[in-house]
PDB file of C-alpha atoms and ligand atoms in Angstrom:
ATOM      1  CA  MET A   1      12.850 -35.305  -8.522  1.00  0.00           C
ATOM      2  CA  ILE A   2      12.246 -34.089  -4.959  1.00  0.00           C
ATOM      3  CA  GLY A   3       8.866 -35.238  -3.503  1.00  0.00           C
ATOM      4  CA  PHE A   4       6.454 -33.105  -1.456  1.00  0.00           C
ATOM      5  CA  THR A   5       7.330 -34.833   1.852  1.00  0.00           C
ATOM      6  CA  GLU A   6      11.046 -34.419   1.244  1.00  0.00           C
ATOM      7  CA  LEU A   7      10.510 -30.785   0.322  1.00  0.00           C
ATOM      8  CA  PHE A   8       8.460 -30.136   3.459  1.00  0.00           C
ATOM      9  CA  ASN A   9      11.048 -31.861   5.603  1.00  0.00           C
ATOM     10  CA  THR A  10      13.927 -29.679   4.450  1.00  0.00           C
ATOM     11  CA  PRO A  11      14.863 -27.538   7.463  1.00  0.00           C
ATOM     12  CA  ALA A  12      14.725 -24.336   5.428  1.00  0.00           C
ATOM     13  CA  LEU A  13      11.171 -24.850   4.195  1.00  0.00           C
ATOM     14  CA  SER A  14       9.643 -26.100   7.444  1.00  0.00           C
ATOM     15  CA  LYS A  15      11.252 -23.196   9.297  1.00  0.00           C
ATOM     16  CA  LYS A  16       9.899 -20.748   6.726  1.00  0.00           C
ATOM     17  CA  ILE A  17       6.385 -22.156   7.071  1.00  0.00           C
ATOM     18  CA  PHE A  18       6.615 -22.109  10.878  1.00  0.00           C
ATOM     19  CA  ARG A  19       7.801 -18.493  10.926  1.00  0.00           C
ATOM     20  CA  TYR A  20       5.164 -17.445   8.426  1.00  0.00           C
ATOM     21  CA  LEU A  21       2.373 -18.981  10.519  1.00  0.00           C
ATOM     22  CA  VAL A  22       3.696 -17.471  13.770  1.00  0.00           C
ATOM     23  CA  ARG A  23       3.959 -14.044  12.110  1.00  0.00           C
ATOM     24  CA  LYS A  24       0.516 -14.176  10.477  1.00  0.00           C
ATOM     25  CA  THR A  25      -1.293 -15.457  13.571  1.00  0.00           C
ATOM     26  CA  GLY A  26       0.678 -13.330  16.069  1.00  0.00           C
ATOM     27  CA  PHE A  27       1.188 -16.566  18.054  1.00  0.00           C
ATOM     28  CA  GLY A  28       3.070 -16.338  21.370  1.00  0.00           C
ATOM     29  CA  SER A  29       4.758 -13.395  23.060  1.00  0.00           C
ATOM     30  CA  TRP A  30       6.763 -10.731  21.195  1.00  0.00           C
ATOM     31  CA  ARG A  31       9.914 -12.260  22.677  1.00  0.00           C
ATOM     32  CA  PHE A  32       8.950 -15.702  21.289  1.00  0.00           C
ATOM     33  CA  ARG A  33       8.342 -14.207  17.825  1.00  0.00           C
ATOM     34  CA  PHE A  34      11.705 -12.387  18.064  1.00  0.00           C
ATOM     35  CA  GLU A  35      13.661 -15.435  19.226  1.00  0.00           C
ATOM     36  CA  THR A  36      12.185 -17.700  16.542  1.00  0.00           C
ATOM     37  CA  GLY A  37      12.931 -15.149  13.781  1.00  0.00           C
ATOM     38  CA  SER A  38       9.208 -14.780  13.035  1.00  0.00           C
ATOM     39  CA  LEU A  39       8.946 -10.972  13.053  1.00  0.00           C
ATOM     40  CA  ALA A  40       8.469  -9.147   9.743  1.00  0.00           C
ATOM     41  CA  ARG A  41      12.124  -8.002   9.715  1.00  0.00           C
ATOM     42  CA  PRO A  42      14.121 -10.347  11.984  1.00  0.00           C
ATOM     43  CA  ASN A  43      17.363  -8.770  10.773  1.00  0.00           C
ATOM     44  CA  TYR A  44      16.289  -5.350  12.066  1.00  0.00           C
ATOM     45  CA  ALA A  45      15.068  -6.781  15.363  1.00  0.00           C
ATOM     46  CA  TYR A  46      18.479  -8.431  15.758  1.00  0.00           C
ATOM     47  CA  LEU A  47      20.283  -5.126  15.093  1.00  0.00           C
ATOM     48  CA  VAL A  48      18.238  -3.211  17.658  1.00  0.00           C
ATOM     49  CA  TYR A  49      18.471  -5.969  20.275  1.00  0.00           C
ATOM     50  CA  GLN A  50      22.227  -6.494  19.954  1.00  0.00           C
ATOM     51  CA  ALA A  51      22.894  -2.746  20.068  1.00  0.00           C
ATOM     52  CA  ALA A  52      20.851  -2.322  23.260  1.00  0.00           C
ATOM     53  CA  LEU A  53      22.304  -5.466  24.847  1.00  0.00           C
ATOM     54  CA  LEU A  54      25.932  -4.391  24.341  1.00  0.00           C
ATOM     55  CA  ALA A  55      25.092  -0.857  25.536  1.00  0.00           C
ATOM     56  CA  LYS A  56      23.598  -2.336  28.707  1.00  0.00           C
ATOM     57  CA  ARG A  57      26.622  -4.575  29.305  1.00  0.00           C
ATOM     58  CA  LEU A  58      28.942  -1.585  28.891  1.00  0.00           C
ATOM     59  CA  GLY A  59      26.854   0.564  31.240  1.00  0.00           C
ATOM     60  CA  GLU A  60      25.676   2.946  28.487  1.00  0.00           C
ATOM     61  CA  PRO A  61      22.159   4.272  29.190  1.00  0.00           C
ATOM     62  CA  ARG A  62      21.472   5.196  25.524  1.00  0.00           C
ATOM     63  CA  VAL A  63      22.269   3.738  22.124  1.00  0.00           C
ATOM     64  CA  SER A  64      21.641   4.729  18.487  1.00  0.00           C
ATOM     65  CA  VAL A  65      20.597   2.478  15.610  1.00  0.00           C
ATOM     66  CA  ILE A  66      20.889   3.742  12.018  1.00  0.00           C
ATOM     67  CA  GLU A  67      19.275   2.834   8.720  1.00  0.00           C
ATOM     68  CA  PHE A  68      21.184   4.122   5.675  1.00  0.00           C
ATOM     69  CA  GLY A  69      18.698   4.025   2.783  1.00  0.00           C
ATOM     70  CA  VAL A  70      15.147   4.512   4.006  1.00  0.00           C
ATOM     71  CA  ALA A  71      13.095   4.661   0.750  1.00  0.00           C
ATOM     72  CA  GLY A  72       9.364   4.661   1.619  1.00  0.00           C
ATOM     73  CA  GLY A  73      10.200   3.994   5.285  1.00  0.00           C
ATOM     74  CA  ALA A  74       8.663   0.536   5.810  1.00  0.00           C
ATOM     75  CA  GLY A  75      11.873  -0.657   7.475  1.00  0.00           C
ATOM     76  CA  LEU A  76      12.278   2.405   9.663  1.00  0.00           C
ATOM     77  CA  VAL A  77       8.705   2.153  10.953  1.00  0.00           C
ATOM     78  CA  GLU A  78       9.274  -1.533  11.757  1.00  0.00           C
ATOM     79  CA  MET A  79      12.549  -0.659  13.514  1.00  0.00           C
ATOM     80  CA  GLU A  80      10.663   1.786  15.738  1.00  0.00           C
ATOM     81  CA  ARG A  81       8.264  -0.987  16.809  1.00  0.00           C
ATOM     82  CA  TYR A  82      11.184  -3.199  17.798  1.00  0.00           C
ATOM     83  CA  ALA A  83      12.871  -0.339  19.675  1.00  0.00           C
ATOM     84  CA  GLU A  84       9.769   0.155  21.794  1.00  0.00           C
ATOM     85  CA  LYS A  85       9.722  -3.513  22.891  1.00  0.00           C
ATOM     86  CA  ILE A  86      13.478  -3.817  23.364  1.00  0.00           C
ATOM     87  CA  GLU A  87      13.653  -0.614  25.397  1.00  0.00           C
ATOM     88  CA  GLN A  88      11.154  -2.184  27.811  1.00  0.00           C
ATOM     89  CA  MET A  89      13.048  -5.487  27.883  1.00  0.00           C
ATOM     90  CA  LEU A  90      16.535  -4.068  28.486  1.00  0.00           C
ATOM     91  CA  GLY A  91      15.971  -0.610  29.953  1.00  0.00           C
ATOM     92  CA  VAL A  92      18.285   1.133  27.460  1.00  0.00           C
ATOM     93  CA  LYS A  93      17.008   4.245  25.657  1.00  0.00           C
ATOM     94  CA  ILE A  94      17.119   3.707  21.875  1.00  0.00           C
ATOM     95  CA  GLU A  95      17.513   6.498  19.308  1.00  0.00           C
ATOM     96  CA  ILE A  96      16.835   5.771  15.629  1.00  0.00           C
ATOM     97  CA  TYR A  97      18.171   7.702  12.629  1.00  0.00           C
ATOM     98  CA  GLY A  98      17.245   7.178   8.973  1.00  0.00           C
ATOM     99  CA  PHE A  99      19.515   8.595   6.232  1.00  0.00           C
ATOM    100  CA  ASP A 100      18.157   9.179   2.723  1.00  0.00           C
ATOM    101  CA  SER A 101      18.128  11.756  -0.063  1.00  0.00           C
ATOM    102  CA  ALA A 102      14.305  11.336  -0.225  1.00  0.00           C
ATOM    103  CA  GLU A 103      14.714  11.457  -4.011  1.00  0.00           C
ATOM    104  CA  GLY A 104      15.459   7.814  -4.648  1.00  0.00           C
ATOM    105  CA  LEU A 105      18.658   6.498  -6.165  1.00  0.00           C
ATOM    106  CA  PRO A 106      21.038   9.054  -7.683  1.00  0.00           C
ATOM    107  CA  ALA A 107      22.630   8.453 -11.089  1.00  0.00           C
ATOM    108  CA  PRO A 108      25.224   5.649 -10.840  1.00  0.00           C
ATOM    109  CA  ALA A 109      28.749   7.130 -10.623  1.00  0.00           C
ATOM    110  CA  ASP A 110      30.306   4.331 -12.719  1.00  0.00           C
ATOM    111  CA  TYR A 111      30.250   0.546 -13.309  1.00  0.00           C
ATOM    112  CA  ARG A 112      30.855  -0.065  -9.564  1.00  0.00           C
ATOM    113  CA  ASP A 113      27.315   1.202  -8.853  1.00  0.00           C
ATOM    114  CA  LEU A 114      25.851  -1.582 -11.045  1.00  0.00           C
ATOM    115  CA  PRO A 115      24.003   0.518 -13.652  1.00  0.00           C
ATOM    116  CA  TYR A 116      22.808  -2.768 -15.243  1.00  0.00           C
ATOM    117  CA  HIS A 117      20.593  -3.261 -12.180  1.00  0.00           C
ATOM    118  CA  TRP A 118      19.694   0.208 -10.793  1.00  0.00           C
ATOM    119  CA  LYS A 119      18.131   3.331 -12.313  1.00  0.00           C
ATOM    120  CA  PRO A 120      18.059   6.903 -10.914  1.00  0.00           C
ATOM    121  CA  GLY A 121      14.858   7.663  -8.997  1.00  0.00           C
ATOM    122  CA  PHE A 122      14.142   4.112  -7.826  1.00  0.00           C
ATOM    123  CA  PHE A 123      12.683   4.050  -4.253  1.00  0.00           C
ATOM    124  CA  HIS A 124      11.786   7.734  -3.774  1.00  0.00           C
ATOM    125  CA  MET A 125      10.214   8.750  -0.460  1.00  0.00           C
ATOM    126  CA  ASP A 126       6.862  10.365   0.370  1.00  0.00           C
ATOM    127  CA  MET A 127       8.400  12.402   3.175  1.00  0.00           C
ATOM    128  CA  ALA A 128       5.173  13.909   4.541  1.00  0.00           C
ATOM    129  CA  LEU A 129       3.520  10.476   4.729  1.00  0.00           C
ATOM    130  CA  LEU A 130       6.564   8.906   6.378  1.00  0.00           C
ATOM    131  CA  ARG A 131       6.922  11.732   8.911  1.00  0.00           C
ATOM    132  CA  SER A 132       3.242  11.276   9.842  1.00  0.00           C
ATOM    133  CA  LYS A 133       3.942   7.625  10.740  1.00  0.00           C
ATOM    134  CA  LEU A 134       7.228   8.045  12.626  1.00  0.00           C
ATOM    135  CA  LYS A 135       7.204   8.275  16.404  1.00  0.00           C
ATOM    136  CA  ARG A 136      10.849   8.496  17.430  1.00  0.00           C
ATOM    137  CA  ALA A 137      13.069   8.074  14.369  1.00  0.00           C
ATOM    138  CA  GLN A 138      14.769  11.172  13.018  1.00  0.00           C
ATOM    139  CA  LEU A 139      15.274  11.571   9.284  1.00  0.00           C
ATOM    140  CA  VAL A 140      18.681  12.779   8.088  1.00  0.00           C
ATOM    141  CA  ILE A 141      17.805  14.066   4.638  1.00  0.00           C
ATOM    142  CA  GLY A 142      20.404  14.703   1.933  1.00  0.00           C
ATOM    143  CA  ASP A 143      23.140  12.917   0.037  1.00  0.00           C
ATOM    144  CA  THR A 144      25.127  10.591   2.312  1.00  0.00           C
ATOM    145  CA  ARG A 145      28.277  12.257   0.954  1.00  0.00           C
ATOM    146  CA  ASP A 146      27.269  15.380   2.945  1.00  0.00           C
ATOM    147  CA  THR A 147      25.045  14.126   5.765  1.00  0.00           C
ATOM    148  CA  THR A 148      27.456  11.464   7.058  1.00  0.00           C
ATOM    149  CA  GLN A 149      30.128  14.096   7.651  1.00  0.00           C
ATOM    150  CA  SER A 150      27.918  16.546   9.591  1.00  0.00           C
ATOM    151  CA  PHE A 151      25.774  13.969  11.454  1.00  0.00           C
ATOM    152  CA  THR A 152      27.468  13.788  14.863  1.00  0.00           C
ATOM    153  CA  GLU A 153      27.876  17.555  15.138  1.00  0.00           C
ATOM    154  CA  GLN A 154      24.290  18.205  14.070  1.00  0.00           C
ATOM    155  CA  PHE A 155      22.515  15.499  16.117  1.00  0.00           C
ATOM    156  CA  ASN A 156      24.885  14.684  19.003  1.00  0.00           C
ATOM    157  CA  PRO A 157      23.613  11.069  18.872  1.00  0.00           C
ATOM    158  CA  ALA A 158      23.891   8.412  21.566  1.00  0.00           C
ATOM    159  CA  PRO A 159      26.731   5.954  20.793  1.00  0.00           C
ATOM    160  CA  ILE A 160      25.911   4.049  17.602  1.00  0.00           C
ATOM    161  CA  GLY A 161      25.394   0.338  18.297  1.00  0.00           C
ATOM    162  CA  ALA A 162      24.083  -1.059  15.001  1.00  0.00           C
ATOM    163  CA  ILE A 163      23.678   0.025  11.368  1.00  0.00           C
ATOM    164  CA  SER A 164      21.754  -1.200   8.327  1.00  0.00           C
ATOM    165  CA  PHE A 165      23.406  -0.214   5.042  1.00  0.00           C
ATOM    166  CA  ASP A 166      20.866  -0.375   2.211  1.00  0.00           C
ATOM    167  CA  LEU A 167      22.018   2.307  -0.232  1.00  0.00           C
ATOM    168  CA  ASP A 168      22.495  -0.120  -3.152  1.00  0.00           C
ATOM    169  CA  PHE A 169      25.499   1.756  -4.617  1.00  0.00           C
ATOM    170  CA  HIS A 170      29.217   1.366  -4.055  1.00  0.00           C
ATOM    171  CA  SER A 171      29.680   5.173  -4.135  1.00  0.00           C
ATOM    172  CA  SER A 172      26.903   5.872  -1.588  1.00  0.00           C
ATOM    173  CA  THR A 173      28.088   3.077   0.737  1.00  0.00           C
ATOM    174  CA  VAL A 174      31.709   4.298   0.655  1.00  0.00           C
ATOM    175  CA  ALA A 175      30.454   7.727   1.796  1.00  0.00           C
ATOM    176  CA  ALA A 176      28.170   6.274   4.490  1.00  0.00           C
ATOM    177  CA  LEU A 177      30.868   3.969   5.898  1.00  0.00           C
ATOM    178  CA  ARG A 178      32.766   7.105   6.950  1.00  0.00           C
ATOM    179  CA  ILE A 179      30.392   7.232   9.930  1.00  0.00           C
ATOM    180  CA  LEU A 180      32.573   4.475  11.376  1.00  0.00           C
ATOM    181  CA  GLU A 181      35.463   6.988  11.514  1.00  0.00           C
ATOM    182  CA  ALA A 182      33.578   9.074  14.126  1.00  0.00           C
ATOM    183  CA  ASP A 183      35.063   9.934  17.508  1.00  0.00           C
ATOM    184  CA  HIS A 184      34.789   6.960  19.886  1.00  0.00           C
ATOM    185  CA  LYS A 185      32.251   8.816  22.063  1.00  0.00           C
ATOM    186  CA  TYR A 186      29.712   8.375  19.227  1.00  0.00           C
ATOM    187  CA  LEU A 187      30.332   4.632  18.772  1.00  0.00           C
ATOM    188  CA  LEU A 188      30.064   1.459  20.787  1.00  0.00           C
ATOM    189  CA  PRO A 189      33.373  -0.415  20.547  1.00  0.00           C
ATOM    190  CA  ARG A 190      31.678  -3.184  18.558  1.00  0.00           C
ATOM    191  CA  MET A 191      28.523  -3.202  16.446  1.00  0.00           C
ATOM    192  CA  VAL A 192      26.408  -5.550  14.407  1.00  0.00           C
ATOM    193  CA  ILE A 193      26.023  -4.349  10.821  1.00  0.00           C
ATOM    194  CA  TYR A 194      23.550  -5.401   8.123  1.00  0.00           C
ATOM    195  CA  PHE A 195      24.496  -5.011   4.435  1.00  0.00           C
ATOM    196  CA  ASP A 196      21.478  -5.513   2.208  1.00  0.00           C
ATOM    197  CA  ASP A 197      23.234  -5.801  -1.145  1.00  0.00           C
ATOM    198  CA  VAL A 198      25.788  -8.565  -0.748  1.00  0.00           C
ATOM    199  CA  VAL A 199      23.996 -11.712  -1.967  1.00  0.00           C
ATOM    200  CA  GLY A 200      21.348 -10.891  -4.631  1.00  0.00           C
ATOM    201  CA  THR A 201      20.465 -13.123  -7.590  1.00  0.00           C
ATOM    202  CA  GLU A 202      21.886 -14.049 -10.997  1.00  0.00           C
ATOM    203  CA  ILE A 203      20.944 -10.570 -12.224  1.00  0.00           C
ATOM    204  CA  GLU A 204      22.912  -8.544  -9.653  1.00  0.00           C
ATOM    205  CA  LEU A 205      25.769 -11.067  -9.473  1.00  0.00           C
ATOM    206  CA  TYR A 206      27.143  -9.237  -6.422  1.00  0.00           C
ATOM    207  CA  ASN A 207      30.867  -9.778  -6.233  1.00  0.00           C
ATOM    208  CA  ASP A 208      34.029  -8.618  -4.473  1.00  0.00           C
ATOM    209  CA  PHE A 209      35.026  -6.094  -7.164  1.00  0.00           C
ATOM    210  CA  THR A 210      31.942  -3.829  -7.405  1.00  0.00           C
ATOM    211  CA  GLY A 211      29.037  -2.627  -5.233  1.00  0.00           C
ATOM    212  CA  VAL A 212      28.805  -2.994  -1.471  1.00  0.00           C
ATOM    213  CA  ARG A 213      31.285  -5.863  -1.152  1.00  0.00           C
ATOM    214  CA  LEU A 214      33.948  -3.674  -2.777  1.00  0.00           C
ATOM    215  CA  ALA A 215      33.068  -0.810  -0.380  1.00  0.00           C
ATOM    216  CA  ILE A 216      33.565  -3.172   2.597  1.00  0.00           C
ATOM    217  CA  HIS A 217      36.890  -4.366   1.193  1.00  0.00           C
ATOM    218  CA  GLU A 218      38.091  -0.778   0.645  1.00  0.00           C
ATOM    219  CA  PHE A 219      37.068   0.244   4.179  1.00  0.00           C
ATOM    220  CA  ASN A 220      39.198  -2.561   5.620  1.00  0.00           C
ATOM    221  CA  ARG A 221      42.092  -1.751   3.268  1.00  0.00           C
ATOM    222  CA  ASP A 222      42.092   1.890   4.409  1.00  0.00           C
ATOM    223  CA  HIS A 223      41.670   1.397   8.180  1.00  0.00           C
ATOM    224  CA  VAL A 224      43.899  -0.458  10.586  1.00  0.00           C
ATOM    225  CA  LYS A 225      42.187   0.188  13.930  1.00  0.00           C
ATOM    226  CA  ARG A 226      38.597  -0.010  12.657  1.00  0.00           C
ATOM    227  CA  ARG A 227      37.535  -3.103  10.792  1.00  0.00           C
ATOM    228  CA  LEU A 228      34.529  -4.927   9.374  1.00  0.00           C
ATOM    229  CA  SER A 229      34.285  -8.720   9.562  1.00  0.00           C
ATOM    230  CA  PRO A 230      31.604 -11.208   8.486  1.00  0.00           C
ATOM    231  CA  LEU A 231      29.520 -12.235  11.506  1.00  0.00           C
ATOM    232  CA  TYR A 232      30.578 -15.882  11.420  1.00  0.00           C
ATOM    233  CA  TYR A 233      28.527 -16.953  14.442  1.00  0.00           C
ATOM    234  CA  LEU A 234      25.148 -16.423  12.752  1.00  0.00           C
ATOM    235  CA  ARG A 235      26.236 -18.241   9.602  1.00  0.00           C
ATOM    236  CA  ALA A 236      27.416 -21.175  11.693  1.00  0.00           C
ATOM    237  CA  ILE A 237      24.286 -21.525  13.827  1.00  0.00           C
ATOM    238  CA  ASP A 238      21.874 -21.348  10.886  1.00  0.00           C
ATOM    239  CA  PRO A 239      23.326 -21.148   7.384  1.00  0.00           C
ATOM    240  CA  MET A 240      19.837 -21.756   5.922  1.00  0.00           C
ATOM    241  CA  THR A 241      18.548 -18.370   7.056  1.00  0.00           C
ATOM    242  CA  LEU A 242      19.378 -15.970   4.255  1.00  0.00           C
ATOM    243  CA  TRP A 243      19.774 -12.758   6.249  1.00  0.00           C
ATOM    244  CA  HIS A 244      22.498 -14.370   8.378  1.00  0.00           C
ATOM    245  CA  HIS A 245      24.713 -14.045   5.298  1.00  0.00           C
ATOM    246  CA  PHE A 246      24.099 -10.271   5.251  1.00  0.00           C
ATOM    247  CA  MET A 247      25.486  -9.631   8.741  1.00  0.00           C
ATOM    248  CA  TRP A 248      28.927  -8.232   9.584  1.00  0.00           C
ATOM    249  CA  SER A 249      30.499  -7.033  12.811  1.00  0.00           C
ATOM    250  CA  PHE A 250      32.375  -3.762  13.263  1.00  0.00           C
ATOM    251  CA  HIS A 251      35.352  -3.425  15.603  1.00  0.00           C
ATOM    252  CA  ALA A 252      36.904  -0.171  16.846  1.00  0.00           C
ATOM    253  CA  PHE A 253      40.170  -1.483  18.301  1.00  0.00           C
ATOM    254  CA  ASP A 254      41.128   2.079  19.327  1.00  0.00           C
ATOM    255  CA  HIS A 255      37.957   2.506  21.452  1.00  0.00           C
ATOM    256  CA  PRO A 256      38.733   2.898  25.185  1.00  0.00           C
ATOM    257  CA  LYS A 257      35.961   0.400  25.988  1.00  0.00           C
ATOM    258  CA  TYR A 258      37.032  -2.227  23.399  1.00  0.00           C
ATOM    259  CA  GLY A 259      38.513  -4.501  26.068  1.00  0.00           C
ATOM    260  CA  GLN A 260      35.882  -3.942  28.768  1.00  0.00           C
ATOM    261  CA  PHE A 261      34.705  -7.388  29.944  1.00  0.00           C
ATOM    262  CA  VAL A 262      31.112  -8.137  28.832  1.00  0.00           C
ATOM    263  CA  SER A 263      31.035 -11.929  28.905  1.00  0.00           C
ATOM    264  CA  LYS A 264      29.907 -14.599  31.397  1.00  0.00           C
ATOM    265  CA  GLU A 265      31.610 -14.256  34.792  1.00  0.00           C
ATOM    266  CA  ASN A 266      31.961 -17.958  35.505  1.00  0.00           C
ATOM    267  CA  GLN A 267      33.561 -19.802  32.598  1.00  0.00           C
ATOM    268  CA  GLN A 268      35.142 -22.551  34.698  1.00  0.00           C
ATOM    269  CA  ILE A 269      34.886 -26.018  33.137  1.00  0.00           C
ATOM    270  CA  PRO A 270      34.234 -28.576  35.898  1.00  0.00           C
ATOM    271  CA  LEU A 271      36.471 -31.663  35.962  1.00  0.00           C
ATOM    272  CA  GLN A 272      34.047 -34.627  35.933  1.00  0.00           C
TER     273      GLN A 272
HETATM  274  C1  LIG B   1      16.670  -0.013  -1.595  1.00  0.00           C
HETATM  275  S1  LIG B   1      16.277   1.566  -0.985  1.00  0.00           S
HETATM  276  C2  LIG B   1      16.181   1.358   0.776  1.00  0.00           C
HETATM  277  C3  LIG B   1      15.073   0.422   1.228  1.00  0.00           C
HETATM  278  C4  LIG B   1      14.821   0.422   2.709  1.00  0.00           C
HETATM  279  N1  LIG B   1      16.018   0.148   3.476  1.00  0.00           N
HETATM  280  C5  LIG B   1      13.779  -0.620   3.091  1.00  0.00           C
HETATM  281  O1  LIG B   1      14.170  -1.717   3.539  1.00  0.00           O
HETATM  282  O2  LIG B   1      12.579  -0.382   2.957  1.00  0.00           O
HETATM  283  C6  LIG B   1      17.766   2.477  -1.240  1.00  0.00           C
HETATM  284  C7  LIG B   1      17.689   3.930  -0.800  1.00  0.00           C
HETATM  285  O3  LIG B   1      18.994   4.488  -0.756  1.00  0.00           O
HETATM  286  C8  LIG B   1      18.900   5.872  -1.017  1.00  0.00           C
HETATM  287  N2  LIG B   1      20.234   6.367  -1.468  1.00  0.00           N
HETATM  288  C9  LIG B   1      21.088   5.771  -2.335  1.00  0.00           C
HETATM  289  N3  LIG B   1      22.198   6.511  -2.486  1.00  0.00           N
HETATM  290  C10 LIG B   1      22.057   7.599  -1.690  1.00  0.00           C
HETATM  291  C11 LIG B   1      22.875   8.717  -1.386  1.00  0.00           C
HETATM  292  N4  LIG B   1      24.089   8.898  -1.980  1.00  0.00           N
HETATM  293  N5  LIG B   1      22.424   9.621  -0.484  1.00  0.00           N
HETATM  294  C12 LIG B   1      21.217   9.459   0.125  1.00  0.00           C
HETATM  295  N6  LIG B   1      20.391   8.415  -0.124  1.00  0.00           N
HETATM  296  C13 LIG B   1      20.801   7.503  -1.025  1.00  0.00           C
HETATM  297  C14 LIG B   1      17.813   6.005  -2.063  1.00  0.00           C
HETATM  298  O4  LIG B   1      17.191   7.267  -1.979  1.00  0.00           O
HETATM  299  C15 LIG B   1      16.866   4.838  -1.714  1.00  0.00           C
HETATM  300  O5  LIG B   1      15.749   5.304  -1.019  1.00  0.00           O
END
């Protein structure tokens, strides 16, 4: 049996306790809390930061970050807070869009939407309350099957630099992923992407043949020049942090800026 000291000394637990204490006490600067993963939603902070950083490196003055699946709006409100700080840090203007029906989950289309785990109406939104709390985010209300198609024409957004997909269903995610087919002027050439429903527990048993993982597989099957890939770097630097396993990267190989140099200028390795 594992003892208390051993348990405390496991990297995962001590990191969790450290982050919890930093978050609860508000210890250190915002940047320190961001860099140690101690913010309430470190995954969202990472999305906003990476989107703004790549925009800056590419010389784009504005960038968009999207949340598909807003529910009550706790995540969107948190995303706004991060955008405010990151805008100051990097000097890139950040637009935020939140897509939702406002009615909660629709009826599952078939077994691929995991009806053994989800019910229609889960996670409905109090739109008036959410609107009263939002400062910059714009809500895109309606079924993603319709709103994804008309989004760029209706909102003329800054290039999209990061997306959180949290729609729970295979059918809704397939529809939302079509945003990645947009004209290159609405996209950064690469993005960081968060998929909420890819790990789960023994109840969901997320797998490659249903749900969001199937939607990702089908997107890659159907597109040659636009692809989704697991974000291997995060999983390598810290496999114990759960949300690292939820991160993908998007690549638009047909984007005119795909090859624009954004890395370190001096990569010479000195001969000792
Ligand atoms: C789990 S909740 C999102 C939670 C939110 N991201 C958060 O972290 O607080 C899933 C949301 O997806 C929305 N949704 C699912 N399928 C949809 C569809 N086809 N069109 C629009 N919204 C949809 C539901 O209304 C629900 O609010």
